[in-house]
XYZ file of C-alpha atoms in Angstrom:
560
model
C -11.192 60.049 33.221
C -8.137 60.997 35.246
C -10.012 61.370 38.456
C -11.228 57.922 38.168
C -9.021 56.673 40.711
C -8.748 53.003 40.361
C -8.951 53.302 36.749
C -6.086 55.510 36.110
C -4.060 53.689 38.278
C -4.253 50.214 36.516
C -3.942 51.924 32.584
C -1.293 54.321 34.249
C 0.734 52.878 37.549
C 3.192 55.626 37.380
C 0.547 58.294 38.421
C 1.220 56.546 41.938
C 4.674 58.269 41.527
C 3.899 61.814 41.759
C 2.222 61.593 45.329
C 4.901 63.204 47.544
C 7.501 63.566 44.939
C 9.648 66.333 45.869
C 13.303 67.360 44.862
C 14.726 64.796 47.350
C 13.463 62.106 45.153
C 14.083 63.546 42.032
C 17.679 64.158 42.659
C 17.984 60.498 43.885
C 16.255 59.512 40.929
C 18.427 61.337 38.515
C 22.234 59.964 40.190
C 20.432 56.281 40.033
C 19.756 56.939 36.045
C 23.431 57.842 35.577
C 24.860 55.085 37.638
C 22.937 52.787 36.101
C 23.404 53.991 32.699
C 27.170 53.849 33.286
C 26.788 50.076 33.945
C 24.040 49.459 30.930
C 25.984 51.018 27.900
C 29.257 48.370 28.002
C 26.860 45.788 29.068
C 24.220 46.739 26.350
C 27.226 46.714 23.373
C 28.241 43.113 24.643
C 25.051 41.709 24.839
C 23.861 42.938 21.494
C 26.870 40.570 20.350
C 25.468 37.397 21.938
C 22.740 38.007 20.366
C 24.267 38.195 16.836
C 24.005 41.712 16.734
C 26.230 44.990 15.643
C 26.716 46.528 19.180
C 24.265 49.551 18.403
C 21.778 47.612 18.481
C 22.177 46.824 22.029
C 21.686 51.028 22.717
C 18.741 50.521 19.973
C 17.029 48.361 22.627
C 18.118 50.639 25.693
C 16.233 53.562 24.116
C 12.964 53.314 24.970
C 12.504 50.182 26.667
C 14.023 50.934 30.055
C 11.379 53.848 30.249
C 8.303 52.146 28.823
C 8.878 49.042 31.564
C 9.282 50.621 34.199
C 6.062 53.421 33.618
C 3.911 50.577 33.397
C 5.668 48.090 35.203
C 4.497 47.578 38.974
C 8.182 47.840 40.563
C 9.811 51.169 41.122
C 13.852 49.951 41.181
C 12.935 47.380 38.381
C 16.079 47.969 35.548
C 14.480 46.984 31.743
C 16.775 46.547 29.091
C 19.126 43.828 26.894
C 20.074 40.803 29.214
C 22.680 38.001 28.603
C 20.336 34.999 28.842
C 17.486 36.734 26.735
C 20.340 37.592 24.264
C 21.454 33.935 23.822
C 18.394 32.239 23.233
C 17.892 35.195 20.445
C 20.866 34.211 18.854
C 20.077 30.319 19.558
C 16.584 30.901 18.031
C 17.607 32.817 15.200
C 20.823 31.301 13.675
C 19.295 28.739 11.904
C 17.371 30.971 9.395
C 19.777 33.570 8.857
C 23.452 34.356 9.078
C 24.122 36.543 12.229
C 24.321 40.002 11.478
C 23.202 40.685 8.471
C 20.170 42.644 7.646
C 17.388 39.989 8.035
C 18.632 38.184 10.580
C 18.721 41.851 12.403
C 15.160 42.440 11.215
C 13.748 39.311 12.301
C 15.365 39.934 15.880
C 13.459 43.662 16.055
C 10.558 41.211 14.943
C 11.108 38.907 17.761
C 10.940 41.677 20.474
C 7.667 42.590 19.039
C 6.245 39.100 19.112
C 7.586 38.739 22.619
C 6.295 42.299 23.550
C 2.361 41.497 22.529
C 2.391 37.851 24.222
C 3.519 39.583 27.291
C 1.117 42.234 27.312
C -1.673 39.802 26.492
C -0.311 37.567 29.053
C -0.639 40.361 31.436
C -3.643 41.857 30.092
C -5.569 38.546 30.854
C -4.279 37.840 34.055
C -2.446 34.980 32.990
C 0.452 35.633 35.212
C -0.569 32.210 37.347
C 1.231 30.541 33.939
C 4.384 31.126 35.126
C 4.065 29.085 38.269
C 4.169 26.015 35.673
C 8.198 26.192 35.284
C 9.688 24.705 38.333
C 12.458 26.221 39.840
C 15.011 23.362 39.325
C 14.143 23.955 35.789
C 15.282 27.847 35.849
C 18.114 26.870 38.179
C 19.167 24.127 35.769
C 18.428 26.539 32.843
C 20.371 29.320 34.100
C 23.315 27.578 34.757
C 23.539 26.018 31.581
C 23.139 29.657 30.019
C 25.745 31.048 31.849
C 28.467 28.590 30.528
C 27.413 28.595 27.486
C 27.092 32.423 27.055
C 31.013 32.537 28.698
C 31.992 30.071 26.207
C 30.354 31.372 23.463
C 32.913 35.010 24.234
C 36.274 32.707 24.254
C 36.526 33.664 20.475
C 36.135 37.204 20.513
C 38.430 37.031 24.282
C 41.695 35.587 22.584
C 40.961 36.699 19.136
C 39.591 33.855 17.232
C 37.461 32.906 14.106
C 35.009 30.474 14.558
C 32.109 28.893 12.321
C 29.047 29.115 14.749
C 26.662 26.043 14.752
C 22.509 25.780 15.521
C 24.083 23.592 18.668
C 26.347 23.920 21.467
C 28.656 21.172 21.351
C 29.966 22.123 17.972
C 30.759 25.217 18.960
C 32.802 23.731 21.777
C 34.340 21.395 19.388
C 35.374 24.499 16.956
C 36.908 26.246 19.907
C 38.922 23.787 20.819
C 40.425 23.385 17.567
C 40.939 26.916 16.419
C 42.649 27.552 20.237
C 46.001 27.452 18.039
C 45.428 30.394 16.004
C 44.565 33.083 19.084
C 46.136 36.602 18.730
C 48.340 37.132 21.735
C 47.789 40.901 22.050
C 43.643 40.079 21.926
C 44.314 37.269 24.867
C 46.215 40.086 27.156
C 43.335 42.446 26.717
C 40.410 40.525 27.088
C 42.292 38.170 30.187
C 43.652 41.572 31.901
C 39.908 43.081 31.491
C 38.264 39.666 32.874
C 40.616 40.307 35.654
C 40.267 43.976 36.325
C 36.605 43.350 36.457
C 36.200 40.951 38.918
C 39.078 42.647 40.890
C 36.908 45.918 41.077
C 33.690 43.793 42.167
C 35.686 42.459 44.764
C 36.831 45.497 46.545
C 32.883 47.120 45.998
C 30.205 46.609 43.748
C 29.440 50.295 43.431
C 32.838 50.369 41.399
C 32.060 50.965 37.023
C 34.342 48.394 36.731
C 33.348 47.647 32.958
C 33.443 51.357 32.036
C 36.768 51.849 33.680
C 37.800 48.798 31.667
C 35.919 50.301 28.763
C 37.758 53.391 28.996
C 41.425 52.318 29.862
C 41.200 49.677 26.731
C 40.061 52.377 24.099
C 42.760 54.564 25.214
C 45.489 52.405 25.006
C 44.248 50.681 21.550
C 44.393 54.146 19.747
C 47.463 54.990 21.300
C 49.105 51.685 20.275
C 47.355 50.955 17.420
C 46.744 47.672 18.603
C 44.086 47.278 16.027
C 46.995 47.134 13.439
C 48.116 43.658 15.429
C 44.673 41.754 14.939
C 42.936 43.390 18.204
C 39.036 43.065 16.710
C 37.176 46.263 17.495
C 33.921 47.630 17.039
C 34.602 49.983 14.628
C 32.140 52.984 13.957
C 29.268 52.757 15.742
C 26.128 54.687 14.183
C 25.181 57.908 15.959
C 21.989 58.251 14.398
C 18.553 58.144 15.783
C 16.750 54.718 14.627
C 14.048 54.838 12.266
C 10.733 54.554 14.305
C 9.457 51.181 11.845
C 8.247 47.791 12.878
C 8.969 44.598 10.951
C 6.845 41.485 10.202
C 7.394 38.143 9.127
C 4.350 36.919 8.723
C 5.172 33.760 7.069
C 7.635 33.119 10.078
C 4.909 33.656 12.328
C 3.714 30.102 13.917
C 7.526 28.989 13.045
C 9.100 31.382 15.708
C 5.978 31.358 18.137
C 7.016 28.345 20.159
C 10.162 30.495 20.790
C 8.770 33.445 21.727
C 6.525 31.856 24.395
C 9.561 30.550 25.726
C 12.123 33.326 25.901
C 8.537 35.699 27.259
C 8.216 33.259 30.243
C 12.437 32.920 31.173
C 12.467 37.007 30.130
C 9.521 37.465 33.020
C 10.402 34.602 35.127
C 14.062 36.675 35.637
C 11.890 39.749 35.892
C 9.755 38.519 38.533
C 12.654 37.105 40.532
C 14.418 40.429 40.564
C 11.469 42.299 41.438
C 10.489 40.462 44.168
C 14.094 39.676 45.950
C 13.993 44.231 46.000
C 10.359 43.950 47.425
C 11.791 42.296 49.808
C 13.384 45.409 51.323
C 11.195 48.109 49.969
C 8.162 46.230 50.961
C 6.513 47.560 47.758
C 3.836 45.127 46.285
C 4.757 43.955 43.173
C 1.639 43.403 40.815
C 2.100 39.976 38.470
C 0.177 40.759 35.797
C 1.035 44.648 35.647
C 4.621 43.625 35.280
C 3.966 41.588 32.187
C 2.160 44.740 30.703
C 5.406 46.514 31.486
C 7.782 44.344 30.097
C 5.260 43.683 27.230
C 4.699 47.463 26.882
C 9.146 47.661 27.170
C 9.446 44.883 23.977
C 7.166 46.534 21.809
C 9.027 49.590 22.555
C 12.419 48.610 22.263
C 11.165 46.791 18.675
C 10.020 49.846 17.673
C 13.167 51.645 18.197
C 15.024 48.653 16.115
C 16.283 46.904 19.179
C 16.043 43.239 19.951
C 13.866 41.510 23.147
C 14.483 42.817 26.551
C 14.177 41.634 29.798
C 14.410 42.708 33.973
C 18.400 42.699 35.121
C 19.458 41.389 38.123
C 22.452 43.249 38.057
C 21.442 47.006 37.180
C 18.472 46.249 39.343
C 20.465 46.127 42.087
C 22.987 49.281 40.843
C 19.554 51.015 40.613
C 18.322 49.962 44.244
C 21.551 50.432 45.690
C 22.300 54.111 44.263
C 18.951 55.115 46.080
C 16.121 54.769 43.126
C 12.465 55.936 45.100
C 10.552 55.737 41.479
C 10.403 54.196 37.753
C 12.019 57.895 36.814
C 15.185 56.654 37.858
C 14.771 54.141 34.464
C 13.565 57.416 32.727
C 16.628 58.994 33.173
C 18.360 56.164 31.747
C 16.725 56.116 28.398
C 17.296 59.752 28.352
C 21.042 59.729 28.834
C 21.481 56.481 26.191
C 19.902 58.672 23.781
C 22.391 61.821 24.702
C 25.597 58.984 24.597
C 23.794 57.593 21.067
C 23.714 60.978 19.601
C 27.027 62.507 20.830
C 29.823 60.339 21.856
C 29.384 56.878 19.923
C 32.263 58.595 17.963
C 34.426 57.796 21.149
C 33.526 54.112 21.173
C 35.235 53.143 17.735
C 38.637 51.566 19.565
C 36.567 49.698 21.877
C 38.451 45.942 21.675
C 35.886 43.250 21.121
C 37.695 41.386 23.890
C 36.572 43.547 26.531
C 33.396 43.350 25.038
C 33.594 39.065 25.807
C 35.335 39.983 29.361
C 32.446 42.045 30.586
C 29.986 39.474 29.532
C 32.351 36.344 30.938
C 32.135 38.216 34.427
C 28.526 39.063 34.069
C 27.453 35.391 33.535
C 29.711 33.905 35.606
C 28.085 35.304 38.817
C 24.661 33.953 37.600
C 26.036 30.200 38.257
C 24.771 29.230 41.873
C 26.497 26.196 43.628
C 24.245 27.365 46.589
C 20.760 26.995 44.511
C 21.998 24.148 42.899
C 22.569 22.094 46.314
C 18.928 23.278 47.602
C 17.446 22.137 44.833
C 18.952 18.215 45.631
C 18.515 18.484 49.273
C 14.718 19.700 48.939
C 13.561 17.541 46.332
C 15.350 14.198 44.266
C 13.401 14.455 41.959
C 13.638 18.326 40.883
C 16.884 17.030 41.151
C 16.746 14.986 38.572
C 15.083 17.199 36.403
C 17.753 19.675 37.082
C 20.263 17.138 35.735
C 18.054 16.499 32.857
C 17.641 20.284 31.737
C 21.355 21.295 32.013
C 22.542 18.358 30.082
C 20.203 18.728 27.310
C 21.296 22.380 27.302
C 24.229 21.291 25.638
C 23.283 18.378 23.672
C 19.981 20.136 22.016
C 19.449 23.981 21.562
C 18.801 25.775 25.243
C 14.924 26.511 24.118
C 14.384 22.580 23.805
C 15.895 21.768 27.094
C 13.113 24.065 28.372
C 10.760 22.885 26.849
C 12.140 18.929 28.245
C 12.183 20.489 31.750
C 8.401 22.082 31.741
C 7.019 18.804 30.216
C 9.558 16.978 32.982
C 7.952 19.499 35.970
C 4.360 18.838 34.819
C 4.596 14.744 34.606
C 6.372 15.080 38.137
C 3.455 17.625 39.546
C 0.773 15.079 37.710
C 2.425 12.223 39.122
C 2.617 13.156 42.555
C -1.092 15.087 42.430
C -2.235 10.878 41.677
C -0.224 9.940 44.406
C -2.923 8.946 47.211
C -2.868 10.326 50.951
C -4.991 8.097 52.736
C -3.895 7.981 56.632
C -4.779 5.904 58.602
C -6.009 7.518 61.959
C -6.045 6.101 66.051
C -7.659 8.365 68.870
C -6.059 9.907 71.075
C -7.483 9.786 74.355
C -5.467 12.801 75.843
C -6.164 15.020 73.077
C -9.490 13.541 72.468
C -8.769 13.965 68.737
C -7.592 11.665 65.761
C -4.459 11.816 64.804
C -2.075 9.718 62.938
C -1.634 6.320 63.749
C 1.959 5.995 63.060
C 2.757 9.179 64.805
C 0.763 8.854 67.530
C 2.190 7.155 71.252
C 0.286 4.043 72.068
C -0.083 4.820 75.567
C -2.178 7.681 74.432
C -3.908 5.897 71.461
C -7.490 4.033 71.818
C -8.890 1.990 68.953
C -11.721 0.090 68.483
C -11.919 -3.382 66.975
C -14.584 -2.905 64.528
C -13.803 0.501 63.249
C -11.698 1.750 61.084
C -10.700 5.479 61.009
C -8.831 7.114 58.150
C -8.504 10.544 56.609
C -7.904 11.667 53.180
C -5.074 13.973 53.052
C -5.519 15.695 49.536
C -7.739 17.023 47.015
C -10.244 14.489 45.479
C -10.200 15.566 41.725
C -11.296 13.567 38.426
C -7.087 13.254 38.074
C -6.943 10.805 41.277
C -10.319 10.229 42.419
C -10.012 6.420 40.647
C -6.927 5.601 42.963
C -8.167 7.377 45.787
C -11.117 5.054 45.135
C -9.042 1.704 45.358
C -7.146 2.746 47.978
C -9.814 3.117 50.492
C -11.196 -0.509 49.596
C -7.910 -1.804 49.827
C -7.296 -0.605 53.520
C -11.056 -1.392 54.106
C -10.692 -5.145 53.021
C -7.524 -5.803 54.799
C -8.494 -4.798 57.959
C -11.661 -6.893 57.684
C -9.846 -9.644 56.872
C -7.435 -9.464 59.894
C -9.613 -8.010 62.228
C -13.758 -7.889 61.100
C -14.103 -4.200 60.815
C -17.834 -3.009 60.500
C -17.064 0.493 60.630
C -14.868 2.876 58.806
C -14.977 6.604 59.878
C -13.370 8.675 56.897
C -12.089 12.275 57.737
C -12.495 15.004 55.494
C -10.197 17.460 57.380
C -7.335 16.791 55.078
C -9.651 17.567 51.965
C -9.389 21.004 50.557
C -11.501 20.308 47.632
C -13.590 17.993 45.658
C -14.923 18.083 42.425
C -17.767 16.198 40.527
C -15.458 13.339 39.935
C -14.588 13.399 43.333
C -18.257 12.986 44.651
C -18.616 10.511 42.005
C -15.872 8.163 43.776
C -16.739 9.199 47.161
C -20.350 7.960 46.101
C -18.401 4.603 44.527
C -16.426 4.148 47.759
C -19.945 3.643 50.006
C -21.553 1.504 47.611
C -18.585 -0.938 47.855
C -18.077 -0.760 51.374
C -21.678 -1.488 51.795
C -21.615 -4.110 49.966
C -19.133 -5.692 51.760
C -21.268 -4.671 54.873
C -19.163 -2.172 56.465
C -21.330 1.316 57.523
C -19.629 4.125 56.269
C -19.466 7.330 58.557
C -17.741 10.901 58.056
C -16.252 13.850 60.044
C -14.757 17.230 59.103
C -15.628 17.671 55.892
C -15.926 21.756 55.413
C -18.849 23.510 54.334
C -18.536 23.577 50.738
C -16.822 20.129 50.797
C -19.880 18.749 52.486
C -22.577 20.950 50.357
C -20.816 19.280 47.359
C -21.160 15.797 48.750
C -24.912 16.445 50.007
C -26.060 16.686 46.452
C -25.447 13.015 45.926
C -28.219 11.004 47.405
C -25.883 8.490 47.955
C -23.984 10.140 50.592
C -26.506 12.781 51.637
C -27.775 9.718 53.777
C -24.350 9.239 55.505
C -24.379 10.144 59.319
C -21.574 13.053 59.257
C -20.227 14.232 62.742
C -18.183 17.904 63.171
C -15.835 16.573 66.184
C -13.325 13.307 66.466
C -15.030 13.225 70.044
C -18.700 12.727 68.802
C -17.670 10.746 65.813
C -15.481 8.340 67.872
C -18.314 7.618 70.509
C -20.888 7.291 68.297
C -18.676 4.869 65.800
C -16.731 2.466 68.354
């Protein structure tokens, strides 16, 4: 079984691993675990909190799911594990049914990460990776955006210490901010402002800095010292050393009600995996595999829903801590799960003075550098109209809940893609006598041009599929009848080099197009249609008797 190469390596990727593995690697390896686990356990505790969890639950996920990924994930740096976005569209999914924190709403997030985790895998499984190419990027740019000031606003309670009623949408929760601001606990604003500062102080003079464990650190000491706790500083409190109970949960009856969800937050989960994986491929010029990487993160949710945590996702940010410390292999994120569990078991004890505030600072400065003025401008300059849909997405990210807005921006994408794939491409075409090929007529010089006053020469620059074959149809006879009209054409020449495929709906109007043309007495001639273009079109009697030529020279000289 084992020595069944190609076998092994698809059901077990990490085999790949041990080939040339030596202590070099290992050691690198191991100091990448601990860096990156000295990044993941503030960032875990905080993100467990957007999510509307107690901040265990945020190690919960960290457990296994860092491991799991990455062993059967297809990129070696990749960093698995609780992730702001993925954490607020848990808690946006999940507030309506229950209140956050309590014991169902906790189960039904472990529940979530399951769901998520098997249509991932599936996903994967299948080969559906290609799915993911239907989300535009102005819709993830638009998307992530949004997020990220939403997530930062969503921490201004817990930064100056107030008490807010949340709401299923964002506005009111903007609205309840802003008139609560009155009641903040001046002791909770100079912690979590001073840690929001320290933190992007320390990024600024190197990234390889823990800033939010330093921050971590200095805050806990000073709130026991002070008792700072005892002048309305929130903290976490005691944080549970014990190891979860290995148990899944269902909600069967919540099944088809949450799927909709799940789809969604499995495809933005991914779609951030993917991005990160492939920006590091970059520079390690390691192949990433689509579909294995679903299995992995697939193979990571399950996992981390089995250890009671909530749905995890790729992180762009220990990603890069786990690149950038010198990670060679996934055993780098195997490390990590191992040294959560050691912190889970022995030192959560140390944790209990922890202000909430610097909880909300290290997720403020973590979102914050997710907004992109940069990808927002390239979106507009490349394309209006992804433009527009940009627009659309981040405003409805604040006027509906964040999953909707998605789900406005896909439907937006695919109209646009729909829309433009009807758009017709019919050129039309000149000689050119230098070249002695056709090219376009309004590019082309008219010194160098030759035309001929009965034939008309156009190409089709497109697919011809059942989705525009109708206009592609009525655009021919429309070019067709005006140039008869103005100057008697008796000829048309259509090129087929433009045409990368054609399907029965296609020959179908193809077939349409001569019988018109024919009957308006106008002989109908082709050139450059490709082998299985032209094997397609042969089957149709109609055109089968259509003279077809392979060069512009021949088909020009035999057609003017």
């Amino acid at each position: 079984f084992m020595n069944n190469g190609s076998f092994s390596k698809d059901l077990f990727p990490f085999i790949s691993w041990f080939k040339n593995y030596k202590k070099k690697a290992f050691l690198s390896d191991l100091f990448s675990g601990a860096t990156v686990t000295v990044v993941l356990i503030p960032q875990a505790m905080a993100y467990a909190i957007i999510a509307g969890l107690p901040p265990v639950y945020g190690l919960y996920a960290s457990l296994a799911s860092v491991a799991v990924a990455a062993i059967w994930g297809s990129s070696r740096q990749l960093s698995t594990g609780p992730v702001a976005i993925i954490s607020f569209l848990v808690f946006a999914t999940l507030s309506k049914y229950y209140e956050p924190n309590t014991q169902n709403y906790i189960s039904l997030a472990i529940f979530l990460a399951l769901l998520i985790g098997i249509i991932q895998f599936l996903m994967g499984f299948l080969r559906w990776g290609f799915m993911m190419s239907f989300i535009s990027h102005a819709v993830i740019v638009a998307f992530s955006t949004a997020a990220s000031i939403i997530i930062a606003f969503t921490q201004i309670p817990n930064l100056i210490g107030i008490k807010i009623k949340l709401h299923e949408h964002v506005w009111q929760n903007f609205l309840e901010v802003f008139n609560h601001v009155n009641n903040l606990n001046p002791p909770t604003l100079y912690i979590g402002i001073s840690s929001l500062f320290l933190i992007i102080v320390f990024k600024k003079i190197s990234k390889k800095i823990p800033a939010a464990l330093i921050v971590v650190i200095i805050s806990i000491i000073l709130t026991k010292v002070f008792s700072l706790d005892s002048m309305g500083v929130d903290i976490i409190g005691k944080v549970s050393s014990e190891f979860p109970k290995l148990q899944l949960h269902f909600f069967p009856n919540m099944f088809f009600e949450l799927l909709p969800a799940a789809l969604i937050i499995s495809i933005i989960g991914y779609l951030e995996t993917f991005a990160v994986s492939k920006s590091i491929s970059k520079q390690t010029k390691q192949k990433i595999d689509v579909n294995q990487e679903l299995i992995g993160q697939g193979f990571g949710n399950i996992a981390s829903s089995v250890f009671q945590g909530y749905p995890v996702s790729g992180s762009f940010s220990r990603s890069a801590v786990n690149f950038s410390s010198g990670a060679m292999t996934g055993f780098s994120s195997v490390f990590v799960s191992i040294f959560v569990l050691i912190i889970l078991l022995f030192f959560t004890q140390y944790l209990y003075f922890l202000p909430k505030a610097v909880l909300a600072a290290i997720v403020i400065a973590a979102v914050l550098s997710l907004i992109s003025i940069e990808n927002i401008k390239k979106v507009f300059s490349i394309s209006k109209l992804d433009g527009l849909v940009l627009i659309i997405v981040f405003c409805f990210s604040f006027i509906l809940k964040p999953d909707s807005a998605i789900f406005i921006g896909i439907v937006l994408s695919l109209f646009i893609f729909f829309r433009m794939s009807m758009k017709t491409n019919v050129i039309e075409l000149v000689y050119n006598k230098h070249t002695n090929r056709l090219s376009s007529k309004k590019r082309s010089k008219k010194k160098n041009s030759i035309t001929s006053g009965e034939l008309l020469m156009i190409r089709i620059d497109m697919p011809i599929v059942y989705i525009n074959s109708e206009m592609i149809i009525e655009e021919i006879i429309s070019v067709a009848q005006k140039h008869k009209e103005t100057r008697g054409i008796k000829r048309i020449l259509i090129s087929f080099l433009g045409v990368t495929y054609i399907d029965s709906s296609g020959v179908n109007a193809i077939s349409s197009v001569i019988e018109e043309l024919e009957h308006e007495k106008i002989e109908v001639y082709f050139v450059h249609a490709r082998i299985p273009i032209k094997n397609k079109l042969e089957k149709n009697k109609n055109i089968n008797k259509i003279k077809k030529f392979n060069t512009d020279r021949d088909a020009f000289e035999n057609c003017k």
